Short mmCIF file of C-alpha atoms (C1' of nucleotides) in Angstrom, two decimals:
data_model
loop_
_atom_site.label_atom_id
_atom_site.label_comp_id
_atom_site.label_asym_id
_atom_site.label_seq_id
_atom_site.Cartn_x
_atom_site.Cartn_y
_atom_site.Cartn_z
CA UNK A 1 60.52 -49.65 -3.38
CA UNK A 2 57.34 -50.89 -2.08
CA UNK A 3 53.83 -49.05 -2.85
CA UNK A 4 53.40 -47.76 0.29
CA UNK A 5 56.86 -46.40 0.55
CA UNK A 6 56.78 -44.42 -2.66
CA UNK A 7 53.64 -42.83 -1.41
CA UNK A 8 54.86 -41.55 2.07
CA UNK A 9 58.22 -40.73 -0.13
CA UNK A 10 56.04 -38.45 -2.43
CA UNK A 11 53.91 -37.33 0.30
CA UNK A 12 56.41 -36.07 2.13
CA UNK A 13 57.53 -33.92 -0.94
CA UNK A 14 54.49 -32.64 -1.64
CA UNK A 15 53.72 -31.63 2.24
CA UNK A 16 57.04 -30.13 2.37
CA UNK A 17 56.26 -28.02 -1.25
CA UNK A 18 52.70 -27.20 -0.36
CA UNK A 19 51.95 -27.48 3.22
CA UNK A 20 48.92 -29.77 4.67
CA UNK A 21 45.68 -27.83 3.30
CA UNK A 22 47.12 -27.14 -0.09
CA UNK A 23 47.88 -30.67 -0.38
CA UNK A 24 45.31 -33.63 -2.04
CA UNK A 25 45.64 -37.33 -1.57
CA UNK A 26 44.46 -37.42 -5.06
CA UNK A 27 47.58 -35.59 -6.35
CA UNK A 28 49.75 -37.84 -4.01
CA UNK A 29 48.38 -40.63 -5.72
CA UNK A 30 48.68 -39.28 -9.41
CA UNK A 31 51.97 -38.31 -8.60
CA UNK A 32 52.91 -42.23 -7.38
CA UNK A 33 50.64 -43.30 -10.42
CA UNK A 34 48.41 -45.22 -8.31
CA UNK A 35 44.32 -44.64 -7.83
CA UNK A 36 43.69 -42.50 -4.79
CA UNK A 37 42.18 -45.14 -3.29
CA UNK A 38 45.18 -46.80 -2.29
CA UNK A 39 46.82 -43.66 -0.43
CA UNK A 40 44.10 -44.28 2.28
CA UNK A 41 44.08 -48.23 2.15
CA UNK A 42 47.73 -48.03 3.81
CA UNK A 43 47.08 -44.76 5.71
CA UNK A 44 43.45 -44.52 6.52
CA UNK A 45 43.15 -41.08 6.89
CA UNK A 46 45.20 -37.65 5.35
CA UNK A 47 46.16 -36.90 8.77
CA UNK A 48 47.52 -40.10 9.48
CA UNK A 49 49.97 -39.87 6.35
CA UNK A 50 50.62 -36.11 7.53
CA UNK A 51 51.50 -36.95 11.03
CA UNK A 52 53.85 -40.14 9.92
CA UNK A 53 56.24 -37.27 7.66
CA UNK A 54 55.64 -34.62 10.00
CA UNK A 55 56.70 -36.90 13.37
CA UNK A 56 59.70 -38.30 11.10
CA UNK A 57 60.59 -34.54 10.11
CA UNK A 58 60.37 -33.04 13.63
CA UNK A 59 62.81 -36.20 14.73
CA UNK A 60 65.49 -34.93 12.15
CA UNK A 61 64.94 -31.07 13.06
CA UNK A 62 66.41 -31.26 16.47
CA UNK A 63 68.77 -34.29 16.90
CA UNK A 64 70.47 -31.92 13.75
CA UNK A 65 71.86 -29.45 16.85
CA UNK A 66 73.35 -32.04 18.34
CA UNK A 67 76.30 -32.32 16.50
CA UNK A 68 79.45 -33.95 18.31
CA UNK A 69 82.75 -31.85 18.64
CA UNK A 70 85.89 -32.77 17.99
CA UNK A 71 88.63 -33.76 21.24
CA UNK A 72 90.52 -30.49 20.95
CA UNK A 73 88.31 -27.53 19.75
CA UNK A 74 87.51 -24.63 22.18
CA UNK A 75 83.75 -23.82 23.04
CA UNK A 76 83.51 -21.23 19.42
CA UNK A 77 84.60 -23.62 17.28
CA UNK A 78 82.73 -26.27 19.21
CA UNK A 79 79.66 -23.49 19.16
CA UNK A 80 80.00 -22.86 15.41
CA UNK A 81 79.95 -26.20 14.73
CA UNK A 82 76.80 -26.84 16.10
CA UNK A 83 75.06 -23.84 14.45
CA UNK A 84 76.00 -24.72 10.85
CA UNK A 85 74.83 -28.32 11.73
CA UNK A 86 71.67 -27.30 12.14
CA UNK A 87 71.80 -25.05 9.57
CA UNK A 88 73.17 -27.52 7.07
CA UNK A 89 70.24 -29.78 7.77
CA UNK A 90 67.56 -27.14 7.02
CA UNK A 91 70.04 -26.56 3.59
CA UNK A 92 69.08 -30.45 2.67
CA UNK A 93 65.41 -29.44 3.56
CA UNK A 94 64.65 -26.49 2.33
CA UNK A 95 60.86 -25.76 3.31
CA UNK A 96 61.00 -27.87 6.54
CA UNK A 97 61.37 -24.92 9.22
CA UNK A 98 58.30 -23.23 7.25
CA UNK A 99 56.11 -26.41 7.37
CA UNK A 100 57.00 -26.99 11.01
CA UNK A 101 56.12 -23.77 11.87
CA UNK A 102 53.05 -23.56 9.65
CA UNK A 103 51.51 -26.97 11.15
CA UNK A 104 52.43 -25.75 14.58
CA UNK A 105 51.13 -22.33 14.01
CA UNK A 106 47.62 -23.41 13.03
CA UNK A 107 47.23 -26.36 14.83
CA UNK A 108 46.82 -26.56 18.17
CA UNK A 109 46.37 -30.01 18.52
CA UNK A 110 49.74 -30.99 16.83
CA UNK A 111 51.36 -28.12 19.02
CA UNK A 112 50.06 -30.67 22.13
CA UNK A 113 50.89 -34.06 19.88
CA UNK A 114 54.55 -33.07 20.06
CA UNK A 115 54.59 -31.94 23.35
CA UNK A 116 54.87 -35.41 24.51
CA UNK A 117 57.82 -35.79 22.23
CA UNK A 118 59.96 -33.24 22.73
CA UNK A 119 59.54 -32.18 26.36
CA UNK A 120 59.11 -35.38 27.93
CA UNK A 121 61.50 -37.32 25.90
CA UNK A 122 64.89 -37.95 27.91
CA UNK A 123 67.01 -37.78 25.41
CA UNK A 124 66.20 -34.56 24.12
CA UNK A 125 66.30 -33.22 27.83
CA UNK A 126 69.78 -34.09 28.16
CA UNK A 127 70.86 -32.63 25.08
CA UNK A 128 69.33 -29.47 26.43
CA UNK A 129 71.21 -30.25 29.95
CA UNK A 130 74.40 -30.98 28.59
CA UNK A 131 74.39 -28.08 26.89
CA UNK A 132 73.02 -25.56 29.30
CA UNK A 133 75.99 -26.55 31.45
CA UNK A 134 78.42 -25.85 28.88
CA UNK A 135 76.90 -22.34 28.85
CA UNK A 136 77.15 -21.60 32.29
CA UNK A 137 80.66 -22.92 32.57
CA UNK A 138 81.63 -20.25 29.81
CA UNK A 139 79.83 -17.64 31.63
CA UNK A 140 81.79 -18.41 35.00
CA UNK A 141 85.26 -18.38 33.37
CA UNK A 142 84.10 -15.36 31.66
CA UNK A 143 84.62 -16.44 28.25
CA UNK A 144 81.46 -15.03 27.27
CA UNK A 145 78.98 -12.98 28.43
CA UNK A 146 75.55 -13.98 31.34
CA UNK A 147 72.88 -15.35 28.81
CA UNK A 148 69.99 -17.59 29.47
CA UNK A 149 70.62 -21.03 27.30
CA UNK A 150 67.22 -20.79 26.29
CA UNK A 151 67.08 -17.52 24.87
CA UNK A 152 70.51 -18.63 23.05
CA UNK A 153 69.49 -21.38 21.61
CA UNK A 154 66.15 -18.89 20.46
CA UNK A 155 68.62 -16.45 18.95
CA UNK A 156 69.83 -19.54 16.84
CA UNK A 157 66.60 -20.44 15.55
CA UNK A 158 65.17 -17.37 15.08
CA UNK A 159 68.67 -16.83 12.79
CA UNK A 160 68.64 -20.30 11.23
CA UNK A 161 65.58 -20.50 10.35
CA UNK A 162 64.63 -17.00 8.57
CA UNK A 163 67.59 -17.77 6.08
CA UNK A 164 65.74 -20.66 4.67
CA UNK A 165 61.95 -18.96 5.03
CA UNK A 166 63.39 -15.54 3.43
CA UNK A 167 65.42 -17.32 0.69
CA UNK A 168 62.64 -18.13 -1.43
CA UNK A 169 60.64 -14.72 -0.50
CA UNK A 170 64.03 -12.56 -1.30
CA UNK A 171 64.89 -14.44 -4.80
CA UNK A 172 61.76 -13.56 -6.30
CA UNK A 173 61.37 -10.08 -4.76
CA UNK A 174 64.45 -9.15 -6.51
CA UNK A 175 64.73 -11.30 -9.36
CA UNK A 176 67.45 -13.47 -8.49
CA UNK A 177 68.80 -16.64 -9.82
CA UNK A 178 69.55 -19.91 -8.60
CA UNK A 179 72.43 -19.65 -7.88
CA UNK A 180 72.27 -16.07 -6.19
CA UNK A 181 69.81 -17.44 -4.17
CA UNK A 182 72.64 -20.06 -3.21
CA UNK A 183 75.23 -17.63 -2.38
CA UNK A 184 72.20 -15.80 -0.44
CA UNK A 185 72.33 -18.83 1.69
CA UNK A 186 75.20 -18.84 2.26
CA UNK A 187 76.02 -15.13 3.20
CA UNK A 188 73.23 -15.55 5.82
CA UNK A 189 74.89 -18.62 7.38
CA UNK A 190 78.16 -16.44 7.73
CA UNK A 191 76.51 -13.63 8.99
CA UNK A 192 74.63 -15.74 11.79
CA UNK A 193 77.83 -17.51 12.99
CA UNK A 194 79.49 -14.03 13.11
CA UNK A 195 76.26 -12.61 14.83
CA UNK A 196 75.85 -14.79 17.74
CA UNK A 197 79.34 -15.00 18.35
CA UNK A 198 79.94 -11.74 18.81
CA UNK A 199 76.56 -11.36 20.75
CA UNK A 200 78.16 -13.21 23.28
CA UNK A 201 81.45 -11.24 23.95
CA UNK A 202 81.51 -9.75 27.54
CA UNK B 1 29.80 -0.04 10.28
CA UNK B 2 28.41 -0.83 6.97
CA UNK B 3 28.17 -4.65 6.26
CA UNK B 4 30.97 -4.53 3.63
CA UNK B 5 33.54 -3.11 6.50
CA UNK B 6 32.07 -5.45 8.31
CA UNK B 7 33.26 -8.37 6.61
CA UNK B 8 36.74 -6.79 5.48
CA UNK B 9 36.81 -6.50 9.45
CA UNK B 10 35.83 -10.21 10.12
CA UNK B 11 37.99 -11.64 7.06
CA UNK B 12 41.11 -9.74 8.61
CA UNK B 13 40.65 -11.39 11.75
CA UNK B 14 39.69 -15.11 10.13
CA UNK B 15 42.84 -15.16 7.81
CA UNK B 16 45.29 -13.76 10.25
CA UNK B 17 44.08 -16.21 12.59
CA UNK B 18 43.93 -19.60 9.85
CA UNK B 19 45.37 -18.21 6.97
CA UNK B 20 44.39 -17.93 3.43
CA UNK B 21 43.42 -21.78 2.56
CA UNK B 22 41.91 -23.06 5.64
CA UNK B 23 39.18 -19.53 5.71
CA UNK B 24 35.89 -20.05 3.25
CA UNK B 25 33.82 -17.45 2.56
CA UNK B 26 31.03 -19.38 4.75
CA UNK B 27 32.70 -19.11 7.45
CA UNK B 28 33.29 -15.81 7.31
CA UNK B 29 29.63 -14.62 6.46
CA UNK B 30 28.65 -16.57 8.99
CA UNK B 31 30.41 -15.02 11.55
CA UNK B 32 29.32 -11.52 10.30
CA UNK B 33 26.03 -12.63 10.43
CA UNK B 34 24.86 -12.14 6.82
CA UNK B 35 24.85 -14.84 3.36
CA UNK B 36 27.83 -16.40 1.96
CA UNK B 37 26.66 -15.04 -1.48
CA UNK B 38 26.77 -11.14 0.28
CA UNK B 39 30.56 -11.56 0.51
CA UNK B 40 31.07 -12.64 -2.81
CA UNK B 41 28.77 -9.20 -4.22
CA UNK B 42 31.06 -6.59 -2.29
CA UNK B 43 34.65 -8.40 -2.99
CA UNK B 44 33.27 -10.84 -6.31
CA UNK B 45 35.57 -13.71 -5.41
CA UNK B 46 37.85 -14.79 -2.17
CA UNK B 47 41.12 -13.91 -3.73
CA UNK B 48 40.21 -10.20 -4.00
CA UNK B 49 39.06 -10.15 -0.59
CA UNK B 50 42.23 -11.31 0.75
CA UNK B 51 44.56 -9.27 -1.22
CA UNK B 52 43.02 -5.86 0.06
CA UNK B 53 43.59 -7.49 3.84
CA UNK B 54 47.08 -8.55 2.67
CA UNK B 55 48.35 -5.24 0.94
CA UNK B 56 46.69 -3.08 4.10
CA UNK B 57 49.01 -5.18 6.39
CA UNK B 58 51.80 -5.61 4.38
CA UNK B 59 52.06 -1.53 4.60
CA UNK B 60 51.58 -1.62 8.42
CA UNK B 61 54.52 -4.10 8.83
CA UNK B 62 56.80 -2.41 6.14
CA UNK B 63 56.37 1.92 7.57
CA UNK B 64 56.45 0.14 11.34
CA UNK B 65 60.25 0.54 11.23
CA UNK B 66 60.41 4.12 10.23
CA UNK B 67 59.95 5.16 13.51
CA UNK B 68 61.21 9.10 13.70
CA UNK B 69 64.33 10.02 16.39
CA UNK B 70 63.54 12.37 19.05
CA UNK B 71 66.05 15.42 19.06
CA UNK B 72 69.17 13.95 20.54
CA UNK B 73 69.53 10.31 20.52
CA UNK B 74 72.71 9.04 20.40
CA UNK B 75 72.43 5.88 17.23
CA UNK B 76 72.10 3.06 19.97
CA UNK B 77 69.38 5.04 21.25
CA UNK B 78 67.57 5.64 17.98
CA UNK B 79 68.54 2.19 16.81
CA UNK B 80 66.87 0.35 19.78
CA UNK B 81 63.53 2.69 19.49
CA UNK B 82 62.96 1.23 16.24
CA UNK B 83 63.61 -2.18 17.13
CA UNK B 84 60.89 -1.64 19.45
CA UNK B 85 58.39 0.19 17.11
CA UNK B 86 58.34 -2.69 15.00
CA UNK B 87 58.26 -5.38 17.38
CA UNK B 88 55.06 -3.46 19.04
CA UNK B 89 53.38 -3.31 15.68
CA UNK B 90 54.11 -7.18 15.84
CA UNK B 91 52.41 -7.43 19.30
CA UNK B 92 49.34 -5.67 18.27
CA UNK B 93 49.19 -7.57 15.16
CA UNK B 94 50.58 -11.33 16.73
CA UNK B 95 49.46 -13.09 13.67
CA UNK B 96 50.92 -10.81 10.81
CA UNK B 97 54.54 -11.82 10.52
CA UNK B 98 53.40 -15.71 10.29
CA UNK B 99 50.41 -14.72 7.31
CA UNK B 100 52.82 -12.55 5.26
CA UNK B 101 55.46 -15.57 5.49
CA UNK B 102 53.04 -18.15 4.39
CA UNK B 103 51.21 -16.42 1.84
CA UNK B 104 54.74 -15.29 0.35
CA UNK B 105 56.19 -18.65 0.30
CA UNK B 106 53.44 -20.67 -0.44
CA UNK B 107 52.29 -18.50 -3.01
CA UNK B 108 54.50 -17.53 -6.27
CA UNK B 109 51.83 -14.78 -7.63
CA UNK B 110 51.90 -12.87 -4.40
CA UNK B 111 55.34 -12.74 -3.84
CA UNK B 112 55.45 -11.02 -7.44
CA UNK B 113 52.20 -9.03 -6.79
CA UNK B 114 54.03 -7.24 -3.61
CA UNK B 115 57.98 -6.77 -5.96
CA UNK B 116 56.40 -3.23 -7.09
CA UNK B 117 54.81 -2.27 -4.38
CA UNK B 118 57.85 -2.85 -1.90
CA UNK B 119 60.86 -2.80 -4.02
CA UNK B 120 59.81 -0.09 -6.58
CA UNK B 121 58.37 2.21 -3.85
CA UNK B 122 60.37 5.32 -4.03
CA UNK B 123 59.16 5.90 -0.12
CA UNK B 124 60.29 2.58 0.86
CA UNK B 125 63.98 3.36 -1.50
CA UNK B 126 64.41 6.03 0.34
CA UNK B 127 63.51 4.75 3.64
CA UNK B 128 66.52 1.95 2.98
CA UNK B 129 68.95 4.99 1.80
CA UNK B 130 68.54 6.41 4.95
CA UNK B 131 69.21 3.86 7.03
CA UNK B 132 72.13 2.88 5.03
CA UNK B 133 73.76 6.73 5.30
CA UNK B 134 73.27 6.59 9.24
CA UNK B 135 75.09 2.78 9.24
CA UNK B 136 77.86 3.37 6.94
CA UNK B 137 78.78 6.53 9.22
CA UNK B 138 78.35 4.78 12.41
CA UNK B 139 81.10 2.16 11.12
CA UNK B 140 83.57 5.12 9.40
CA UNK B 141 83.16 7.12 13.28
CA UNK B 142 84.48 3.40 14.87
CA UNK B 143 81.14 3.55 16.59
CA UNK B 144 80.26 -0.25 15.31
CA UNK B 145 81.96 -2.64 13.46
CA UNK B 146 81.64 -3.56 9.77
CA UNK B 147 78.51 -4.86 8.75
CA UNK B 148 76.36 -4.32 5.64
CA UNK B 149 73.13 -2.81 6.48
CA UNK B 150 70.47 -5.47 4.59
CA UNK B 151 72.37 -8.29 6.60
CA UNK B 152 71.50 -6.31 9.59
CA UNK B 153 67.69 -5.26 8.90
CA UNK B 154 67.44 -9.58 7.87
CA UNK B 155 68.80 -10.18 11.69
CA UNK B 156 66.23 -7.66 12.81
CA UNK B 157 63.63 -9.10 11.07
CA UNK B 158 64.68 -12.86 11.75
CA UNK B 159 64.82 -12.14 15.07
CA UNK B 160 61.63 -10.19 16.00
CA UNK B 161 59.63 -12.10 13.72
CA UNK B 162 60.58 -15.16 15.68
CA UNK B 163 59.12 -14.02 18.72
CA UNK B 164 55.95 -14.15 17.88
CA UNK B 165 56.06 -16.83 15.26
CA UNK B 166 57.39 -18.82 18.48
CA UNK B 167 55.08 -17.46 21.16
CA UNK B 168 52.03 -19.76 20.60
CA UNK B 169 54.19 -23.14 20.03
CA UNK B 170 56.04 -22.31 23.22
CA UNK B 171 52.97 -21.42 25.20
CA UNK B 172 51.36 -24.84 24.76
CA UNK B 173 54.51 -26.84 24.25
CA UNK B 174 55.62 -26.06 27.89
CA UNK B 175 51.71 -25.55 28.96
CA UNK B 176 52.05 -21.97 29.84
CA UNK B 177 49.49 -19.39 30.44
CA UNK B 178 48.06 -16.50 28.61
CA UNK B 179 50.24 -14.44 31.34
CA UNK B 180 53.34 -16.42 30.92
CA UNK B 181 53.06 -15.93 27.25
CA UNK B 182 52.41 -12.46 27.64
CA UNK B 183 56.04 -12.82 29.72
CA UNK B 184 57.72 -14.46 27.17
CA UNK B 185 57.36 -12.00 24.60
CA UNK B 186 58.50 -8.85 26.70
CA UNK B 187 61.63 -11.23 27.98
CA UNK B 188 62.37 -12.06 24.02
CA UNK B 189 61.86 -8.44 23.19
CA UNK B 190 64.71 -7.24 25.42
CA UNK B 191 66.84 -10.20 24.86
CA UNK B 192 66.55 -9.22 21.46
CA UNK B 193 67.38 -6.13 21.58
CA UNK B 194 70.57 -6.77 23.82
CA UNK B 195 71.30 -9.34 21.07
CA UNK B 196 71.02 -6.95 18.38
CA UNK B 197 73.64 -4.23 20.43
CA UNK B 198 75.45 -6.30 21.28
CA UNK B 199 76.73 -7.34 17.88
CA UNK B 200 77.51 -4.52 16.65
CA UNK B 201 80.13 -3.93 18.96
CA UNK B 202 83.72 -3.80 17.07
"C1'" DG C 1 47.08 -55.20 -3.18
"C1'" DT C 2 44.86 -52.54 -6.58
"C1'" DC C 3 41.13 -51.01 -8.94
"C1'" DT C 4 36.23 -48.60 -10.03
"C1'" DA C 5 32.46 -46.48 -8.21
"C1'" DT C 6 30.27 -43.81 -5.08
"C1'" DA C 7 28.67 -41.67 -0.62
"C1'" DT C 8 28.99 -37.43 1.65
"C1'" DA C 9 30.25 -32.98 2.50
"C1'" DG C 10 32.40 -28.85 1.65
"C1'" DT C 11 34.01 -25.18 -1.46
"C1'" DG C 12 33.66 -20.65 -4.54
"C1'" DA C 13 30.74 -18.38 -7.38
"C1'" DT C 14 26.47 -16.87 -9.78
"C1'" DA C 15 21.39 -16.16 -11.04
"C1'" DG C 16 17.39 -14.30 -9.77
"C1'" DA C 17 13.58 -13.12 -6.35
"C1'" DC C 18 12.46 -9.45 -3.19
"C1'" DG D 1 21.55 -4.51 -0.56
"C1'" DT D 2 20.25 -8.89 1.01
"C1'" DC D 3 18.36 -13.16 0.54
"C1'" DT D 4 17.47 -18.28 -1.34
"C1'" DA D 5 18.66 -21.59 -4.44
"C1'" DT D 6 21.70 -23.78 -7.10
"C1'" DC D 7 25.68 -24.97 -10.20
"C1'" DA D 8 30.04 -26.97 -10.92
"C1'" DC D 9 33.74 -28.56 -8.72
"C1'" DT D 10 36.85 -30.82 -5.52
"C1'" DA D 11 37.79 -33.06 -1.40
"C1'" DT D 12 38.17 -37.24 1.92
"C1'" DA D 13 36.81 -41.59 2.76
"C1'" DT D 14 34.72 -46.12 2.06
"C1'" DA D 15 32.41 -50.34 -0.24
"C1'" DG D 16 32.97 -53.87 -3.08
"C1'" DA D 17 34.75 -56.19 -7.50
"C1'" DC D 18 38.83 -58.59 -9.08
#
DNA sequence: GTCTATATAGTGATAGAC
DNA sequence: GTCTATCACTATATAGAC
């Protein structure tokens, strides 16, 4: 691995444990075991390096909902599917909802970076499409109850994500282990499925 | 106001608004209108300052769901009132849920400074055994189906926290107005309490 | 490409005058 | 109680040697 690849690597771990503010180009660089200097010969500027993990982060954070079903599953299992995608992704990064929120939160101007991004791009508008007609098709056969897609797909955030920002908050509240942290997770991932589904029936 | 509420005032507002790192003790003398070194002789250093503005609205979030039942309410009835109490403490407070997540998971010390004064709280035990009694009866009477009662109170959270956690990225990510904003929130607020009802049904 | 050295600016905190 | 002045520290960023 190149120089300049181990120190986006460790950036991005570092970013991801400690946030933006909280986070020094001098430890990024004693943590590669290079001078500091170097971190800002190959990316100028701390914001520069922050934007290149955070852009690369955001990328992964929604194609992960856009998991494909399989030829003959009906819309729950095809729903369900979907949800514990997403959730399985934030599982593989554990603080990545909380830093996307906290950069979002306090930033304004990468709140209008990403804007560009995600509205505009066509792709991710015809995820949102596709699945918004999927929706109302359910609604109209009566499968489930009239929901906006939107507020859906908020309800599935808002569920997703707390699991993974409470984990760390509830395991040291109560003293838990590792691994009761783990089955934590994975309670919560249940419970969400079961939630939304059954916040759909008619 | 004395100059000390003063700046307890000022620092609530500063660190609710950029949290914890990204507030200095300039700033926030400067915006009270007195010396750095003043703020530093009422609260001696910046951690002490923010842990009085922390613990004062970590009790405000915590008693906003004990909201008391009028006479006869039916559960649903009582249920959705205090879905509403503490989503209105939320609104007056828009920044709170976001500063208590990010202080708790980015920092270890607080999340163990807050374990007595939350878990080991006989008010806030009690509180909990309450709410359990009223759930646990509600499923025996058929009235809702099985669920265990911290897996609901996490879905309330998760999902009234998100509202306002996503409020301010979805205001300038889709370039709405203060108004619109103001829309969003009351739309989320009913959706989520719909959402909630709803999935308790049996 | 990698280093040392340094410019520049900001921080939290304290000492001491008034 | 409020101020000025200052200390010790850390940060980002850059210049220049090799």
């Amino acid at each position: 691995m190149t120089t300049e690849e181990q120190i986006l690597q460790t950036a991005t771990k570092l970013f991801l444990e400690k946030g933006f503010a909280m986070t020094s180009t001098t430890e990024i660089a004693k943590e590669v075991g290079c001078n500091q200097a170097l971190v800002h010969y190959y990316f100028r500027t701390k914001e520069n390096l922050f934007m290149q993990v955070f852009m690369q982060k955001i990328r992964l954070f929604i194609t992960a909902f856009t998991e494909k079903s399989a030829a003959n599953e009906d819309f729950f299992e095809r729903l369900e599917r979907r949800i514990c995608a997403h959730a399985n992704m934030m599982e593989q990064n554990p603080n990545l909802p909380f830093l996307i929120m906290n950069e979002l939160i306090l930033n304004k101007e990468r709140r209008c970076m990403i804007r560009d991004y995600i509205v505009e791009n066509p792709m991710i508008r015809n995820i949102y499409y596709e699945f918004d007609k999927e929706i109302k098709e359910e609604i109209a056969k009566g499968v489930i109850r009239q929901i906006d897609t939107l507020d859906f797909l908020l309800n599935v955030l808002s569920l997703n994500v707390f699991i993974f920002v409470s984990a760390p908050i509830y395991t040291d509240l109560l003293d838990r282990t590792d691994k009761e942290k783990q089955a934590y997770i994975s309670h919560r991932k249940e419970v969400v499925v079961k939630t939304l589904l059954n916040s759909l029936k008619p």
